[in-house]
Coordinates of C-alpha atoms and ligand atoms in Angstrom, one line a residue:
M22 CA -35.3 -73.8 19.3
I23 CA -34.7 -77.1 21.1
T24 CA -35.9 -80.7 20.4
N25 CA -35.3 -83.8 22.6
N26 CA -34.3 -87.2 21.1
V27 CA -34.5 -86.1 17.5
S28 CA -33.5 -88.1 14.3
L29 CA -30.5 -86.5 12.6
K30 CA -31.1 -88.3 9.5
S31 CA -32.0 -85.3 7.6
L32 CA -29.5 -83.1 9.2
H33 CA -26.2 -84.7 7.8
S34 CA -25.5 -85.6 4.1
F35 CA -24.6 -89.4 4.7
A36 CA -28.5 -89.5 6.0
I37 CA -28.0 -92.4 8.2
D38 CA -30.7 -93.1 10.7
V39 CA -29.1 -91.9 14.0
S40 CA -30.4 -89.4 16.7
A41 CA -29.3 -86.9 19.3
R42 CA -30.1 -86.5 22.7
R43 CA -30.9 -82.8 22.1
L44 CA -30.7 -80.6 19.3
Y45 CA -30.7 -76.7 19.4
V46 CA -30.7 -74.3 16.4
V47 CA -28.8 -71.3 17.7
D48 CA -29.0 -67.8 15.9
T49 CA -26.9 -65.5 18.1
E50 CA -23.4 -66.0 19.7
A51 CA -25.1 -65.4 23.2
E52 CA -27.5 -68.4 22.5
L53 CA -24.4 -70.5 21.4
F54 CA -22.5 -70.0 24.5
A55 CA -25.3 -70.4 26.8
I56 CA -26.5 -73.6 25.3
W57 CA -22.8 -74.9 25.4
R58 CA -22.3 -73.8 29.1
H59 CA -25.6 -75.3 30.0
A60 CA -24.4 -78.7 28.4
S61 CA -21.2 -78.5 29.9
T62 CA -22.6 -78.2 33.5
N63 CA -24.6 -81.7 32.8
S64 CA -21.2 -83.1 31.3
S65 CA -23.3 -83.8 28.2
P66 CA -21.2 -84.1 25.0
R67 CA -21.6 -81.2 22.6
I68 CA -21.0 -81.0 18.8
V69 CA -21.6 -77.9 16.5
L70 CA -22.8 -79.0 12.9
G71 CA -23.3 -76.7 10.0
G72 CA -24.6 -78.9 7.0
G73 CA -23.4 -82.4 8.3
S74 CA -21.8 -82.7 4.9
N75 CA -18.4 -83.9 6.2
V76 CA -19.4 -86.2 9.2
L77 CA -20.1 -89.7 9.8
F78 CA -22.3 -90.8 12.7
L79 CA -21.2 -94.2 13.8
E80 CA -24.1 -94.5 16.2
N81 CA -26.9 -92.5 18.0
Y82 CA -25.4 -89.4 19.7
S83 CA -25.7 -89.1 23.5
G84 CA -25.5 -85.4 23.7
T85 CA -26.3 -82.2 22.4
V86 CA -26.1 -80.9 18.4
L87 CA -25.9 -77.3 18.1
L88 CA -26.8 -76.1 14.4
N89 CA -25.0 -72.9 13.7
R90 CA -27.3 -70.5 12.1
I91 CA -25.5 -67.2 12.9
A92 CA -26.4 -65.3 9.8
G93 CA -25.8 -62.0 8.1
M94 CA -23.2 -60.5 5.9
T95 CA -21.6 -57.0 5.7
I96 CA -19.6 -55.6 2.7
E97 CA -17.2 -52.8 2.5
E98 CA -14.7 -51.7 -0.1
D99 CA -11.7 -49.8 -1.1
T100 CA -10.1 -49.4 -4.6
D101 CA -8.4 -52.7 -4.7
Y102 CA -10.7 -55.1 -2.7
W103 CA -14.1 -56.2 -1.5
Y104 CA -14.2 -56.9 2.3
L105 CA -17.1 -59.3 3.4
H106 CA -17.9 -60.2 7.1
V107 CA -20.1 -63.4 6.7
G108 CA -22.0 -65.1 9.7
A109 CA -20.9 -68.8 10.1
G110 CA -24.5 -69.9 9.6
E111 CA -24.9 -68.7 5.8
V112 CA -25.1 -71.5 3.4
W113 CA -21.6 -71.6 1.5
H114 CA -23.2 -72.0 -2.2
D115 CA -25.5 -69.2 -1.2
L116 CA -22.6 -67.0 -0.5
V117 CA -21.1 -67.8 -3.9
N118 CA -24.3 -67.0 -5.6
A119 CA -24.6 -63.5 -3.6
C120 CA -21.4 -62.5 -4.8
L121 CA -21.8 -63.3 -8.3
E122 CA -25.1 -61.3 -8.3
K123 CA -23.3 -58.5 -6.7
N124 CA -20.5 -58.6 -9.5
M125 CA -17.9 -59.6 -7.0
P126 CA -16.1 -62.5 -8.4
G127 CA -13.5 -64.7 -7.1
L128 CA -15.4 -67.7 -5.2
E129 CA -17.0 -69.3 -8.6
N130 CA -14.6 -72.1 -8.6
L131 CA -16.0 -73.1 -5.1
A132 CA -19.6 -73.1 -6.4
L133 CA -22.0 -76.0 -4.9
I134 CA -19.4 -77.2 -2.2
P135 CA -22.3 -78.3 0.3
G136 CA -22.2 -77.0 3.9
Y137 CA -22.1 -73.7 5.9
V138 CA -19.5 -70.6 5.6
G139 CA -18.5 -71.5 9.2
S140 CA -17.3 -75.0 8.3
A141 CA -15.3 -73.5 5.2
P142 CA -11.9 -72.7 7.4
I143 CA -11.9 -76.1 9.1
Q144 CA -10.6 -78.2 6.3
D145 CA -9.8 -75.1 3.9
I146 CA -12.4 -76.3 1.5
G147 CA -11.0 -76.5 -1.9
A148 CA -12.2 -77.5 -5.6
Y149 CA -11.3 -77.0 -9.3
G150 CA -7.8 -75.2 -8.5
V151 CA -8.8 -72.8 -5.8
E152 CA -8.8 -73.0 -1.8
F153 CA -10.9 -71.1 0.6
Q154 CA -7.6 -69.9 2.2
Q155 CA -6.9 -67.6 -0.7
F156 CA -9.9 -65.4 0.0
C157 CA -9.9 -65.6 3.7
E158 CA -8.8 -62.2 5.6
Y159 CA -9.7 -63.7 9.4
V160 CA -11.9 -66.2 11.2
D161 CA -13.7 -65.2 14.3
V162 CA -14.1 -67.8 17.0
L163 CA -15.6 -67.9 20.3
Q164 CA -13.8 -69.6 23.2
M165 CA -16.4 -71.7 24.6
E166 CA -15.0 -71.9 28.2
T167 CA -15.0 -67.9 28.6
G168 CA -17.3 -66.9 25.9
T169 CA -14.5 -64.5 24.6
K170 CA -14.2 -63.7 20.9
H171 CA -10.9 -63.9 19.1
R172 CA -10.0 -62.8 15.5
M173 CA -7.7 -65.1 13.9
S174 CA -5.3 -64.2 11.0
V175 CA -4.6 -66.2 8.1
A176 CA -1.3 -67.1 9.3
E177 CA -2.9 -68.3 12.8
C178 CA -5.3 -70.8 11.1
Q179 CA -2.3 -72.8 9.9
F180 CA -4.3 -73.6 6.6
G181 CA -3.1 -76.7 4.5
Y182 CA -4.6 -79.4 2.3
R183 CA -7.9 -80.3 3.8
D184 CA -6.3 -79.0 7.2
S185 CA -6.3 -76.2 9.6
I186 CA -5.8 -75.6 13.2
F187 CA -9.5 -76.0 13.8
K188 CA -8.9 -79.8 13.1
H189 CA -6.1 -79.9 15.9
N190 CA -5.4 -77.6 18.8
L191 CA -8.6 -75.6 18.6
R192 CA -11.0 -78.5 18.2
E193 CA -12.7 -78.9 21.5
H194 CA -13.1 -75.5 22.8
Y195 CA -13.5 -73.1 20.0
V196 CA -16.3 -72.5 17.7
I197 CA -16.3 -70.2 14.6
V198 CA -18.9 -67.6 14.4
A199 CA -18.0 -65.7 11.6
V200 CA -15.5 -65.4 8.4
G201 CA -13.9 -62.3 6.8
F202 CA -13.1 -62.4 3.0
R203 CA -11.2 -60.3 0.7
L204 CA -11.9 -60.5 -2.8
I205 CA -9.7 -58.6 -5.4
K206 CA -11.3 -56.3 -7.8
A207 CA -8.6 -57.0 -10.4
W208 CA -10.3 -60.4 -10.9
S209 CA -8.4 -63.1 -12.9
P210 CA -9.9 -66.3 -13.9
I211 CA -8.4 -69.9 -12.5
L212 CA -8.9 -72.2 -15.4
H213 CA -6.4 -75.2 -14.8
Y214 CA -8.7 -77.7 -13.5
G215 CA -10.9 -80.2 -15.7
D216 CA -13.1 -78.8 -18.4
L217 CA -12.0 -75.0 -17.4
V218 CA -9.0 -75.5 -19.4
H219 CA -11.0 -75.2 -22.5
L220 CA -11.9 -71.5 -21.6
D221 CA -10.1 -68.7 -23.0
A222 CA -8.3 -66.7 -20.0
Q223 CA -9.2 -63.3 -22.0
Q224 CA -12.7 -64.1 -22.7
A225 CA -13.8 -66.0 -19.7
T226 CA -16.4 -64.4 -17.3
P227 CA -17.0 -65.5 -13.6
R228 CA -20.4 -66.8 -14.6
Q229 CA -19.0 -69.3 -17.3
I230 CA -16.7 -70.6 -14.7
Y231 CA -19.4 -70.9 -12.3
D232 CA -21.8 -72.8 -14.9
I233 CA -18.8 -75.2 -16.0
V234 CA -17.8 -76.0 -12.3
C235 CA -21.7 -76.7 -11.5
A236 CA -21.8 -78.9 -14.5
M237 CA -18.8 -80.8 -13.5
R238 CA -20.0 -81.3 -10.1
R239 CA -23.4 -82.6 -10.9
A240 CA -21.9 -84.9 -13.3
K241 CA -19.7 -86.6 -10.9
F242 CA -20.8 -86.2 -7.4
P243 CA -24.0 -88.1 -6.3
D244 CA -26.8 -85.5 -5.1
P245 CA -26.8 -86.2 -1.1
T246 CA -30.4 -85.6 -1.2
H247 CA -31.0 -88.6 -3.4
Q248 CA -28.0 -90.7 -2.3
G249 CA -26.4 -90.1 1.2
N250 CA -22.6 -89.3 1.0
A251 CA -20.2 -86.9 2.1
G252 CA -18.2 -86.1 -0.8
S253 CA -14.6 -87.2 -1.1
F254 CA -14.3 -89.9 1.7
F255 CA -10.6 -90.0 1.9
K256 CA -8.2 -87.2 1.4
N257 CA -5.5 -87.6 -1.5
P258 CA -2.5 -89.0 -0.2
I259 CA 0.9 -87.3 -0.1
I260 CA 3.9 -89.4 -0.4
D261 CA 7.5 -88.6 -0.5
A262 CA 9.6 -88.3 -3.8
S263 CA 11.1 -91.8 -3.8
A264 CA 7.9 -93.8 -2.8
A265 CA 6.1 -91.8 -5.6
E266 CA 8.9 -92.6 -8.3
K267 CA 8.5 -96.3 -7.5
L268 CA 4.8 -96.2 -7.6
L269 CA 4.9 -94.1 -10.9
N270 CA 7.4 -96.6 -12.4
H271 CA 5.0 -99.3 -11.9
Y272 CA 1.9 -97.1 -13.0
P273 CA 2.9 -94.5 -15.3
D274 CA -0.8 -93.9 -16.1
A275 CA -1.5 -92.7 -12.2
P276 CA -2.5 -89.0 -12.1
Y277 CA -0.3 -87.2 -9.6
Y278 CA 0.5 -83.7 -8.4
P279 CA 4.0 -82.5 -7.5
Q280 CA 4.0 -80.7 -4.1
P281 CA 6.3 -77.8 -2.7
G282 CA 9.1 -79.9 -1.1
G283 CA 9.6 -82.7 -3.2
E284 CA 6.4 -84.8 -2.1
V285 CA 3.7 -85.8 -4.5
K286 CA -0.1 -86.2 -4.0
L287 CA -1.7 -88.9 -5.6
A288 CA -5.5 -89.3 -6.8
A289 CA -7.1 -91.5 -4.0
G290 CA -10.2 -92.0 -6.5
W291 CA -7.7 -93.5 -9.1
L292 CA -6.2 -95.6 -6.6
I293 CA -9.4 -97.2 -5.4
D294 CA -10.8 -97.3 -9.0
R295 CA -7.6 -99.3 -10.1
C296 CA -8.4 -101.8 -7.3
G297 CA -11.7 -102.5 -8.9
L298 CA -13.7 -101.4 -6.3
K299 CA -16.3 -99.0 -8.0
G300 CA -19.9 -100.3 -7.0
Y301 CA -18.2 -102.5 -4.1
R302 CA -20.7 -102.9 -1.4
I303 CA -20.6 -103.9 2.0
G304 CA -24.2 -104.0 4.0
G305 CA -25.8 -100.9 2.9
A306 CA -22.8 -98.9 1.8
A307 CA -21.1 -98.8 -1.6
V308 CA -18.2 -97.2 -3.5
H309 CA -20.0 -95.0 -5.9
D310 CA -19.9 -96.3 -9.5
K311 CA -18.8 -93.0 -11.1
Q312 CA -16.2 -91.7 -8.5
A313 CA -14.5 -94.0 -6.4
L314 CA -13.5 -91.6 -4.1
V315 CA -17.0 -91.2 -2.9
L316 CA -18.6 -93.8 -0.4
V317 CA -22.4 -93.7 -0.4
N318 CA -25.3 -94.7 1.4
F319 CA -26.8 -97.2 -1.1
D320 CA -29.5 -98.8 1.0
Q321 CA -30.2 -97.8 4.6
A322 CA -26.4 -98.0 5.4
T323 CA -25.6 -97.9 9.4
G324 CA -22.4 -96.0 10.3
E325 CA -20.8 -99.3 10.7
D326 CA -21.5 -100.4 7.3
I327 CA -19.8 -97.2 5.9
A328 CA -16.6 -97.6 8.3
A329 CA -16.5 -101.3 7.4
L330 CA -16.4 -100.4 3.7
A331 CA -13.8 -97.7 4.2
R332 CA -11.5 -100.2 6.3
Y333 CA -11.7 -102.7 3.2
V334 CA -11.1 -99.9 0.9
R335 CA -8.1 -98.8 2.9
M336 CA -6.8 -102.3 3.1
Q337 CA -7.1 -103.1 -0.8
V338 CA -5.2 -99.7 -1.6
A339 CA -2.4 -100.5 0.9
E340 CA -2.0 -104.1 -0.4
R341 CA -1.9 -103.1 -3.8
F342 CA -0.1 -99.7 -3.8
A343 CA 1.5 -99.6 -0.3
V344 CA -0.3 -96.3 0.4
W345 CA -2.4 -95.8 3.4
L346 CA -5.5 -93.8 2.9
E347 CA -6.7 -91.4 5.5
P348 CA -10.4 -90.3 6.0
E349 CA -11.3 -86.5 5.1
V350 CA -14.5 -87.3 6.9
R351 CA -15.0 -86.7 10.6
F352 CA -16.2 -89.8 12.6
I353 CA -18.6 -89.1 15.4
S354 CA -19.4 -91.6 18.1
S355 CA -22.0 -91.5 20.8
Y356 CA -19.8 -89.3 23.0
G357 CA -18.1 -87.2 20.3
E358 CA -15.5 -87.3 17.6
V359 CA -13.1 -90.5 17.4
D360 CA -9.9 -90.8 15.5
A361 CA -11.2 -92.0 12.1
V362 CA -7.9 -93.8 11.1
R363 CA -8.1 -95.7 14.4
V364 CA -11.6 -96.8 13.6
I365 CA -10.7 -98.3 10.4
A366 CA -7.4 -99.5 11.0
Ligands
FAD420 P1 -20.3 -80.2 9.0 O1 -20.3 -81.5 8.4 O2 -21.3 -79.6 9.7 O3 -19.1 -80.2 9.9 C1 -17.8 -80.4 9.7 C2 -16.9 -80.5 10.9 O4 -16.5 -79.2 11.3 C3 -17.4 -81.2 12.0 O5 -16.3 -81.8 12.8 C4 -18.4 -80.0 13.0 O6 -18.2 -80.4 14.4 C5 -17.2 -78.8 12.6 N1 -17.9 -77.6 12.7 C6 -19.0 -77.4 11.9 N2 -19.2 -76.2 12.2 C7 -18.4 -75.5 13.1 C8 -18.2 -74.2 13.6 N3 -18.9 -73.1 13.4 N4 -17.1 -74.0 14.6 C9 -16.4 -75.1 14.7 N5 -16.6 -76.5 14.1 C10 -17.6 -76.5 13.5 N6 -15.3 -80.3 0.4 C11 -14.2 -79.7 -0.3 O7 -13.3 -79.1 0.5 N7 -14.3 -79.5 -1.6 C12 -15.0 -80.2 -2.1 O8 -15.3 -80.0 -3.4 C13 -16.3 -81.0 -1.7 N8 -17.2 -81.6 -2.2 C14 -18.1 -82.1 -1.6 C15 -19.1 -82.8 -2.4 C16 -20.3 -83.3 -1.7 C17 -21.5 -83.9 -2.6 C18 -20.4 -83.4 -0.4 C19 -21.5 -84.1 0.3 C20 -19.3 -82.8 0.6 C21 -18.1 -82.2 -0.2 N9 -17.2 -81.7 0.5 C22 -16.2 -80.8 -0.2 C23 -16.9 -81.6 2.0 C24 -18.0 -80.4 2.6 O9 -19.0 -80.0 1.9 C25 -17.1 -79.4 3.6 O10 -16.2 -80.2 4.3 C26 -17.9 -78.6 4.1 O11 -17.3 -77.4 4.4 C27 -18.7 -78.9 5.2 O12 -19.5 -78.0 5.8 P2 -20.6 -78.5 6.8 O13 -21.3 -77.3 7.1 O14 -21.5 -79.5 6.2 O15 -20.0 -79.0 7.9
EPU421 N1 -10.2 -90.8 -10.9 C1 -10.1 -92.1 -11.4 N2 -11.3 -92.8 -11.0 C2 -12.2 -92.4 -10.0 C3 -12.1 -91.1 -9.3 C4 -11.1 -90.2 -10.1 O1 -9.6 -92.5 -12.2 O2 -13.3 -93.4 -9.7 C5 -8.9 -90.0 -11.5 C6 -9.6 -88.8 -12.3 O3 -9.7 -89.3 -13.7 C7 -8.5 -87.8 -12.0 C8 -7.9 -88.0 -10.9 O4 -8.3 -89.3 -10.3 O5 -7.5 -88.1 -13.0 C9 -8.6 -86.9 -9.9 O6 -9.9 -87.0 -9.9 P1 -10.9 -85.8 -9.6 O7 -10.6 -84.6 -10.7 O8 -12.3 -86.1 -9.7 O9 -10.6 -85.0 -8.1 P2 -10.4 -85.8 -6.9 O10 -9.0 -85.8 -6.5 O11 -11.1 -87.3 -6.8 C10 -10.7 -83.6 -5.6 C11 -11.2 -83.2 -4.4 C12 -12.7 -82.9 -4.4 C13 -12.8 -81.7 -5.4 C14 -12.0 -82.2 -6.8 C15 -12.1 -81.1 -7.7 C16 -9.9 -84.3 -2.5 C17 -10.0 -85.3 -1.3 N3 -11.1 -84.3 -3.2 O12 -11.2 -84.8 -5.8 O13 -13.2 -82.4 -3.2 O14 -14.2 -81.4 -5.6 O15 -10.6 -82.8 -6.7 O16 -11.2 -80.0 -7.3 O17 -8.9 -83.5 -2.4 C18 -14.0 -83.3 -1.1 O18 -13.1 -82.9 -0.6 O19 -15.3 -83.7 -0.2 C19 -14.2 -83.0 -2.6 C20 -15.2 -83.8 -3.2

């Protein structure tokens, strides 16, 4: 399917009123490759989107948007594991539901994360004590200059906190077309985050975890269908041990998470909250009043409103705590992705 000069408002979770020159919904690898090639010969910018739940459009997009809807799931098993091969165009939460319905637990802590399966490896999605990489067996990518397919191992993907090779070296020329999962049959619950700590590890069921995770998320995050947002706008900053010691001496109540190697991860939401910024507004953009790490499209915000608010928040946090926040959200200009830190510096 092709559409010209189409509104992107309903196709990204910030729901900013921007348009794209062309939009294609692609269902097969062949279609994806052909459309990408066609746009290249016209020197038109191209971007692949899943659910648009981790992007900020700063302005109208002058090129071609390809919505990846390559579907399908196959399941194999041996005595110890289930092995799933899932098309990039499957909805992430539907996959979590399907696994629970088939009594294949593991993904329940990652319930209700918006977006598509093909986007999960890009920032190694994570929530409530679990990260995507723990279940990943491989990622299938299409090299868009040649149309050849590569299967990447977990080591090759270089997963890290909200990071992977797909945000760096492979960003421009590779598209994820499928993901391989490995779910262990000897399931054990992961219960160290939030309200999950109240469950008894001997008794807890995957369904209970799923229900609690969904309840926590519904209580905390604004529903993008009612108020545009992209989840956490910034990453939680990771600082070195001596800077952390200084900060924690001044603010002993600051939440922190020691990292391997001695670094310390701070809670960006707490830092922003402590600056008194909950509810703060610039134009149509606002800091969410329950979760300060979420910036919302409060009232017909433009991409520039959200970027201006992010700039202000980042500066306030730096002035007070000497910590510079980095956006988790990817910034898209008229011609393609731009460096988000530079835009709000
Ligand atoms: P999109 O926004 O469509 O794309 C994201 C980036 O990946 C873009 O740069 C795009 O060009 C690129 N891309 C998309 N598909 C492909 C592909 N097939 N191949 C190559 N590149 C591609 N994230 C978490 O990790 N944990 C959370 O708990 C969480 N909670 C959220 C809560 C809310 C309310 C919202 C709105 C977002 C939340 N997020 C969270 C962020 C978001 O859900 C994830 O980043 C998700 O994986 C994005 O999926 P998407 O399909 O919407 O990606
Ligand atoms: N906090 C405040 N005020 C706020 C927000 C948070 O004081 O306004 C405090 C909380 O009380 C808590 C700490 O900050 O002590 C951390 O907050 P929370 O547990 O809500 O998690 P988070 O660090 O804000 C991260 C992820 C989320 C993920 C949750 C649950 C990042 C950038 N964000 O949020 O992921 O769902 O943990 O695991 O790592 C996303 O990436 O888009 C996302 C939503």
